[in-house]
């Protein structure tokens, strides 16, 4: 028995969202449709931005990376979730589980700082429009994106390193649909206090620093918008930021609700619903919220289709 207490389980069982077969089938169809829309929407956005030169601006540069992140972390989570909804064996290997968690944390933490970079971009565009091309240079944009990925990599490495040093020998049943931090910590048969503190500090830093940056940017933007005299000017400024603010609110709301609390307070129902939002639903909504309702993107799509038709006629 003492030997078992120092040996990790070879694999985990992901219990998923429900045991009812009818609901599992319904969720499979729903999540499959959402995933297909996610892939088409985000890949479509990346291609449109890449193919149309008029969209080669800082805002769309950030949106390209946002689409890539949404597509990536949806792909890290959703295919395995779909597989588990159809099969009775819901096993995932120890290495597979930690790999899934590692890439999910990288991508989610990177998105936090990418969203704050996008908020800063909107702040400069509205509050300091004359200096916008000078401030939001290609060099700064690349530095902000690179910094976001580096912070995500650092957060995830520390998270997985701390958790991999724990022993998981009491149970291998994860009461969740993917390998997330809190449900896995609950399975450890060793003291998790120090690990929880470390993860809480880094997760708190990532969420709160990026969230405060977004909040300060939008308070400044709102203050500037209220000073605009013309109604049309106010409407244009609001429409520019409203979609980004909606996406940010949903993303940070579910993230803060899930992660900025002790693992002991993990709630099976509420936390799973919140997790569905930021892992499956939000990656589908972002192309709609940020871009597909945008006139510039619609016009870019029309230009690409027109060029394609013109090239066919020439041939």
Short mmCIF file of C-alpha atoms in Angstrom, two decimals, residues 67 155 249 270:
data_model
loop_
_atom_site.label_atom_id
_atom_site.label_comp_id
_atom_site.label_asym_id
_atom_site.label_seq_id
_atom_site.Cartn_x
_atom_site.Cartn_y
_atom_site.Cartn_z
CA UNK A 67 -8.65 33.47 -34.27
CA UNK A 155 2.31 30.31 -16.83
CA UNK A 249 -16.80 40.48 -20.63
CA UNK A 270 -21.50 25.63 -12.13
#
